[in-house]
Every structure is written in C-alpha cells, then in structure tokens.
Coordinates of C-alpha atoms and ligand atoms in Angstrom, one line a residue:
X1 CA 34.5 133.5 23.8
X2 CA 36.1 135.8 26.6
X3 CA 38.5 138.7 25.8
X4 CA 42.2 137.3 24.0
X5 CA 44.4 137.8 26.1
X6 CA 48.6 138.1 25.4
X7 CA 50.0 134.9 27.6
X8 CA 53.9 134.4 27.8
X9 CA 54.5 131.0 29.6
X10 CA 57.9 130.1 30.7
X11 CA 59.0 125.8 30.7
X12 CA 56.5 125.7 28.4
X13 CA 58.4 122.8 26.2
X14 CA 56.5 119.6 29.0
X15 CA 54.4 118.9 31.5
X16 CA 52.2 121.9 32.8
X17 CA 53.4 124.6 30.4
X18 CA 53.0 122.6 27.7
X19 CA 49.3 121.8 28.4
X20 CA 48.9 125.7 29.9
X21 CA 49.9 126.2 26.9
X22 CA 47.1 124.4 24.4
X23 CA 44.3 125.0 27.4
X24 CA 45.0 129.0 26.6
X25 CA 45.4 128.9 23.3
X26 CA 42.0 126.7 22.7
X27 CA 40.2 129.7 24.7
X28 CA 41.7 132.0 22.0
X29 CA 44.5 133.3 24.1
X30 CA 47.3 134.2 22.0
X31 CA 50.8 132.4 23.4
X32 CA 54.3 132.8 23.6
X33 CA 56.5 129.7 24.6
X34 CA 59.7 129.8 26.3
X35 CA 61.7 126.7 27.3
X36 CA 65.1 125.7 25.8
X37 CA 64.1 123.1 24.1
X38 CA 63.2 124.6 21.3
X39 CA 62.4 121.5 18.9
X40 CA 59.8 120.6 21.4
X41 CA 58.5 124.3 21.1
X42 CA 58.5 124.4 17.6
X43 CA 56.2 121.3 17.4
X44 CA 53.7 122.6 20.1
X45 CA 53.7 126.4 18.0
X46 CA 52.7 124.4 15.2
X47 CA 50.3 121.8 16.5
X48 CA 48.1 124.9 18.1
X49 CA 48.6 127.1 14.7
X50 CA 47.2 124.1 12.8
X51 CA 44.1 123.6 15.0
X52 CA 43.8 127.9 13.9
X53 CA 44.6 129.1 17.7
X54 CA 48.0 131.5 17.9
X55 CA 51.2 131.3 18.9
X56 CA 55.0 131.8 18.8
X57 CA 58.0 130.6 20.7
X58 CA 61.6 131.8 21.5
X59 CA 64.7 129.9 23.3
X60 CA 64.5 131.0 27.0
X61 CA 66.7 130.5 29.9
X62 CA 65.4 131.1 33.0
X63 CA 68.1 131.6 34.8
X64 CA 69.6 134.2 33.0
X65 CA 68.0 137.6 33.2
X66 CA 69.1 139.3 30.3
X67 CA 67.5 136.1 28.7
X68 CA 63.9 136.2 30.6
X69 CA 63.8 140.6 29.8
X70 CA 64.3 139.6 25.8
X71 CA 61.7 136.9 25.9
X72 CA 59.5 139.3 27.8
X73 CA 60.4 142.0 25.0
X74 CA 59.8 139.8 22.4
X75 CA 56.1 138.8 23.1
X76 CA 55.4 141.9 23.6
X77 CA 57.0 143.3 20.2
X78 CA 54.8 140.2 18.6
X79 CA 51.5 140.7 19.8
X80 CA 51.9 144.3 20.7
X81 CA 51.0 143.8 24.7
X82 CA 51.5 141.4 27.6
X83 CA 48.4 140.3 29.5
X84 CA 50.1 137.6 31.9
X85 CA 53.2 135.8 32.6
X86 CA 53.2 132.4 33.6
X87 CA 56.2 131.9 35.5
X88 CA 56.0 128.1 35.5
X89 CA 59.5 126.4 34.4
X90 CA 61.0 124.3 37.4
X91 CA 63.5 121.9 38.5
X92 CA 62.8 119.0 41.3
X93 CA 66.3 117.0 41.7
X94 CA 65.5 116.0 45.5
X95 CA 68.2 114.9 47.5
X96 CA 68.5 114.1 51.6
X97 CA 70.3 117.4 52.7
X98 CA 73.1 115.0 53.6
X99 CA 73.8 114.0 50.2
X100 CA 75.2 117.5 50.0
X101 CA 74.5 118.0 46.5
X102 CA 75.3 121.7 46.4
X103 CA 74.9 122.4 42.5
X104 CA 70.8 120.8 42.2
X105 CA 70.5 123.1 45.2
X106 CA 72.1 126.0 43.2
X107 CA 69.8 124.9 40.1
X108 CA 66.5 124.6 42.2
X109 CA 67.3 128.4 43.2
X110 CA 68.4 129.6 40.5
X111 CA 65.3 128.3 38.2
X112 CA 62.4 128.0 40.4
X113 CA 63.6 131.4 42.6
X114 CA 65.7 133.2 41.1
X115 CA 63.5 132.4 37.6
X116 CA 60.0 134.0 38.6
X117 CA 62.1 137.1 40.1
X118 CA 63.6 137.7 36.5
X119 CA 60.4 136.8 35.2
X120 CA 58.6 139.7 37.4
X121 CA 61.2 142.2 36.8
X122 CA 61.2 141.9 33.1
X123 CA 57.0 141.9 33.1
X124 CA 56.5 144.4 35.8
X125 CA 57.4 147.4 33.7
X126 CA 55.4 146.5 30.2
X127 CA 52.7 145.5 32.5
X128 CA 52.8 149.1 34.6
X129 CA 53.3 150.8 31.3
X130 CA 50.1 149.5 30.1
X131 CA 48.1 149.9 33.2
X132 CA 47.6 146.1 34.0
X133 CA 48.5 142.9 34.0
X134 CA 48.6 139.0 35.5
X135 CA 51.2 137.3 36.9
X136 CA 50.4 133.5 37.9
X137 CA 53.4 131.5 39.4
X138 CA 53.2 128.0 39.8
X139 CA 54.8 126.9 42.7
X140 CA 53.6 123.1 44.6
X141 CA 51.9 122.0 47.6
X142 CA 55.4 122.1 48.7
X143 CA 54.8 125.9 49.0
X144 CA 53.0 124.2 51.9
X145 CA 54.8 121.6 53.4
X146 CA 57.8 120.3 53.4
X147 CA 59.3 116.4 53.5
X148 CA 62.5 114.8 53.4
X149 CA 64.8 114.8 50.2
X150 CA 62.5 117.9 49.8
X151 CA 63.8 120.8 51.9
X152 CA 65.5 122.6 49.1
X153 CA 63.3 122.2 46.4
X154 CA 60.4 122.9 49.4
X155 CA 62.5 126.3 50.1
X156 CA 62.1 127.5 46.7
X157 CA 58.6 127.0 46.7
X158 CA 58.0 128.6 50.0
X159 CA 59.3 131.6 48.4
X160 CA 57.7 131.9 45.7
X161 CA 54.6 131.9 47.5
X162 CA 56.2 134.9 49.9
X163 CA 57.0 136.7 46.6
X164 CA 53.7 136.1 45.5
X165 CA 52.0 137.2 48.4
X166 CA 54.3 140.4 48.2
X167 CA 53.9 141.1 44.6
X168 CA 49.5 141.3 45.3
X169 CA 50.2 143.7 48.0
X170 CA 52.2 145.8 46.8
X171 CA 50.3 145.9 43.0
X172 CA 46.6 146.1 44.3
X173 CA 45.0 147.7 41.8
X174 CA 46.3 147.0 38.3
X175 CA 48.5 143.5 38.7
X176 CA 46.5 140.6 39.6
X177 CA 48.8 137.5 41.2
X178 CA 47.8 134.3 41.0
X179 CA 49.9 131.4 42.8
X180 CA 49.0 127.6 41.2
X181 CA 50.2 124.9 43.7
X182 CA 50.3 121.3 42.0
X183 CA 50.1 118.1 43.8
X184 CA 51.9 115.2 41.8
X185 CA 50.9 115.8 38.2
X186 CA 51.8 113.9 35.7
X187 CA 55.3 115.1 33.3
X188 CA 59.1 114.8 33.2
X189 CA 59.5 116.6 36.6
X190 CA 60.7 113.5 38.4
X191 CA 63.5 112.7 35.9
X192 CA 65.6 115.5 37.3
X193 CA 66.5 113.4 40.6
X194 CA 69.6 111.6 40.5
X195 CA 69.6 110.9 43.9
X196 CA 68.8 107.1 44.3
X197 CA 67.0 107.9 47.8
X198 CA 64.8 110.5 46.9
X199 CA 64.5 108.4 43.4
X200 CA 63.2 105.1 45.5
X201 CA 60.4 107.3 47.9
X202 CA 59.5 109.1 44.2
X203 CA 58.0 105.7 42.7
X204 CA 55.4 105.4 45.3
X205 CA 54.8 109.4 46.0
X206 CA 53.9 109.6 42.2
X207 CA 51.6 106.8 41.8
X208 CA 49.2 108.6 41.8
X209 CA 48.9 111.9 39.6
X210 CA 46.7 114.2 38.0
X211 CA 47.1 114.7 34.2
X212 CA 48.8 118.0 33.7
X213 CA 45.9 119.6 31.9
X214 CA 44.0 119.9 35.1
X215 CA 46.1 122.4 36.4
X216 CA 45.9 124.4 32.9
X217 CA 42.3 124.1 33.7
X218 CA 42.9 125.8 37.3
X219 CA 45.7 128.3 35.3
X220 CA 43.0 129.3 32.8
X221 CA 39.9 129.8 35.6
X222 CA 42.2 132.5 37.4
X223 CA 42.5 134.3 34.0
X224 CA 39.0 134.1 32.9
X225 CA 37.7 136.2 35.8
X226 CA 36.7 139.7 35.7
X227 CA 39.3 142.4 36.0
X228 CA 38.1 143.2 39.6
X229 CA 38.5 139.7 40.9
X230 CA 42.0 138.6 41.8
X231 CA 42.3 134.5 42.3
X232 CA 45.7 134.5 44.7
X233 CA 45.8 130.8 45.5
X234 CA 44.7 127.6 44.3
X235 CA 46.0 124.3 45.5
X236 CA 44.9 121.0 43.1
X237 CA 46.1 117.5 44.6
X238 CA 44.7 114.3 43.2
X239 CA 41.5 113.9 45.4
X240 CA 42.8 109.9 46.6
X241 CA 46.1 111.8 48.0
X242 CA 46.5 111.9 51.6
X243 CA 49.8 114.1 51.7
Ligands
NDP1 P1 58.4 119.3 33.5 O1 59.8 118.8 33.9 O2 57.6 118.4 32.6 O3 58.5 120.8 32.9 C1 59.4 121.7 33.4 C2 59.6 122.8 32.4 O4 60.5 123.8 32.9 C3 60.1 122.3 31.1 O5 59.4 122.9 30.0 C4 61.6 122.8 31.1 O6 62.0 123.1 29.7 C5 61.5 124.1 31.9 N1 62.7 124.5 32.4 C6 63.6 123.9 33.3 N2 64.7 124.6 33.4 C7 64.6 125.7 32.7 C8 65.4 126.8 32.5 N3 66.6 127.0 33.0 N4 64.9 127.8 31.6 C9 63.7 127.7 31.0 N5 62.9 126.6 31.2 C10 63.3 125.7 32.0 O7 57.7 119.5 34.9 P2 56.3 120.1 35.3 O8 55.5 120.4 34.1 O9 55.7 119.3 36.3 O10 56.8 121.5 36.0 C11 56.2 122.7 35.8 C12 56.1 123.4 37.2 O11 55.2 122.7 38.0 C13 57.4 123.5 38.0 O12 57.6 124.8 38.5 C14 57.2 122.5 39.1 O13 58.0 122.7 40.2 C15 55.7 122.6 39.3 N6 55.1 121.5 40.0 C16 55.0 120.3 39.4 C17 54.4 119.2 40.1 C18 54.3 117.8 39.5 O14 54.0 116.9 40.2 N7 54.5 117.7 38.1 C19 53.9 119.3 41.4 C20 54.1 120.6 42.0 C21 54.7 121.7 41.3 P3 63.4 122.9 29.1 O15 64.0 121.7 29.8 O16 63.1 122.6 27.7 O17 64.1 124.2 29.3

C-alpha cells in the first residue's frame, strides 16, 4: 500500500467529495470531511470506519474563513499533520446573465472562489510549517470554456484554475497543486439551478455523465505519485461527450 497520507476534503457530504472521499480512504488515506450537512457526514465517517479505513468529520462552511482555518486546525490536531486539501465543495445555479440573479452569482463566488482561497490560506501555513504539502482544487471543464446560463459559474472556475496555476509557481518545491476538471459527473450539482432556462438546456447537457468515483480515481492518481512529480491538470469528460 503507498504511504498514508492526512486528506482534508471540503463538500465532502455528495457527489465527488463523497466518493474522493471512500476512493482515499480504501488506499489507506486517513480523511477528514467537511460539508454542512453533517448527518450525511456522520453516515459516510462511519460507513468507511466500519469497512476498518479512517476517518473524522466536522461542520464546515466554506464561505466563512474563520470556519475553513478551524476545519483546517482541526484535522490537523486529529491526525497530527495535513498531507493535502481537497478544495472541492461547489455551487452550479446557472442562470442567463439577464435573469440578473445577483445572489447565486454572489454564492457561486463566494463558495467555488472565495472557498479554495480560504481553503489555501488556512493550509498554506501547516503545510509550510511541515515542509510540504498538496493542494488539489477541483474546478470543471468550465475552467475551459464557457456557455450560456454559464458565464458566472464559468468565471469562478476560470479562476480557480488562475489561482492554481499561481499557487504551483509560486510553491515549487515543497507544495504540489493539482487542478481536477470534471465533465458532467453524476451527483446533486444540478439541483442548485432554479432558473427554468438553464434547468431545461441541463436535462440534455447531463445525459450523459460519468459516475463520480472516476474522478476520485483521477483525485487519487495525482496523490499517489512520487514527491518529485507534480500532476497540475487533468481534465475527465465522459469519452461519448462532444462539448
Ligand atoms: P454536489 O452538489 O453533489 O456536491 C457539492 C458539495 O459541496 C456538497 O458536499 C456540498 O455540501 C458542498 N458545499 C456546497 N456549499 C458549501 C459550503 N458553503 N460550504 C461547504 N460545503 C459546501 O456536486 P459535485 O460533487 O458535482 O461537486 C463537487 C465539485 O465538482 C464542485 O466544485 C463542482 O463545481 C465540481 N464539478 C462538478 C461537475 C459535475 O458534473 N458534477 C462537473 C464539473 C465540476 P453541503 O451542501 O452539505 O454543504
């Protein structure tokens, strides 16, 4: 088995985190869950402890840095390290910039943007002090491209690559940076739109997905290499999607 790592993964309570999540912990990573929903985190903590792997949870808010820096804090006061962060919790509320739906832009921002920042200031430190780390982000081939009812949430993916690509330069050496870019994958992401537009052009974009453990598979290749190799981007789209 390769070397246990210390993995704290943010929006870990669906979708991608939640399968990051079990992927890691099979390959004897230990993990530390943050979402809000902490009922769903509970069951997850227990479902790996019961199949012997290890892991722990707390409340987390994303948007609130104070709240990302405890989190942070407190997997490192559990497991006595932190190895990588997985900034992965997101919001997708598409909307035609018309619809002028200024507060899903201000929550797209705030959680998928302003989110990884916290999430980078609060790991930067404990990962300097201890002379590495890994940071992976997951952003979306909409770090990519964008499409209409998309611009926003596109925007906030654009950046987060940016901030990636800033965050490897400036931390050559001892923090590796990893950016995950999902095609449609199946989990609750969609459920977010209340726009009936964007909802409508959803139905057929997401016909076709890829479960969500497939990009856990792609999350836990970038963490499996050796420390001198640094895997800065991978993009996974369902191989029958033309976009
Ligand atoms: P889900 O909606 O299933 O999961 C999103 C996760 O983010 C949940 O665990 C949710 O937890 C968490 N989250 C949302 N808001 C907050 C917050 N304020 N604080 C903490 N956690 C929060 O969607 P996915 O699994 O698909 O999304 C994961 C990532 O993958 C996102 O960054 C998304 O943009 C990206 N992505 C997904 C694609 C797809 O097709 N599924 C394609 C491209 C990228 P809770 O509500 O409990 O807080």
């Amino acid at each position: 088995m390769e070397q246990s790592k210390v993995v704290a993964i943010t929006g870990a309570s669906s979708g991608i985190g939640e399968a990051t999540a079990r992927r890691l912990a099979a390959d004897g990573h230990r993990v530390f869950l943050g979402a809000r929903r902490t009922e769903r985190l509970a069951a997850l903590t227990a479902e790996i402890a019961a199949a012997g792997g290890g892991a722990a949870y707390q409340r987390l808010d994303v948007t609130d840095a104070a709240d990302v820096r405890s989190f942070v804090a407190a997997a490192r006061a559990r497991y006595g390290r932190l190895d990588v962060l997985v900034n992965n919790a997101g919001v997708m509320p598409l909307s035609p910039l018309e619809a002028l739906l200024t507060h899903e832009w201000d929550r797209m921002i705030d959680v998928n943007l302003r989110g990884v920042l916290y999430g980078i200031a609060a790991a930067l430190p404990v990962m300097r002090a201890q002379g590495g780390g890994h940071v992976v982000n997951v952003a979306s081939v909409g770090a990519y491209e964008v499409s209409p009812t998309a611009a926003v949430y596109c925007a906030t993916k654009f950046a987060v690559r940016a901030v990636s690509e800033g965050l490897r330069q400036e931390s050559a050496g001892d923090i590796r940076v990893t950016l995950v870019s999902p095609g449609v994958t199946e989990s609750e992401l969609a459920d977010s739109i209340s726009n009936p537009v964007a909802r409508k052009a959803m139905e057929s974009y997401r016909a076709v997905a890829l479960p969500a453990s497939t990009i856990a598979d792609a999350i836990a290749y970038a963490l499996s290499q050796p420390p001198e190799v640094d895997v800065n981007e991978i993009v996974v789209r369902p191989a029958a999607s033309a976009q």
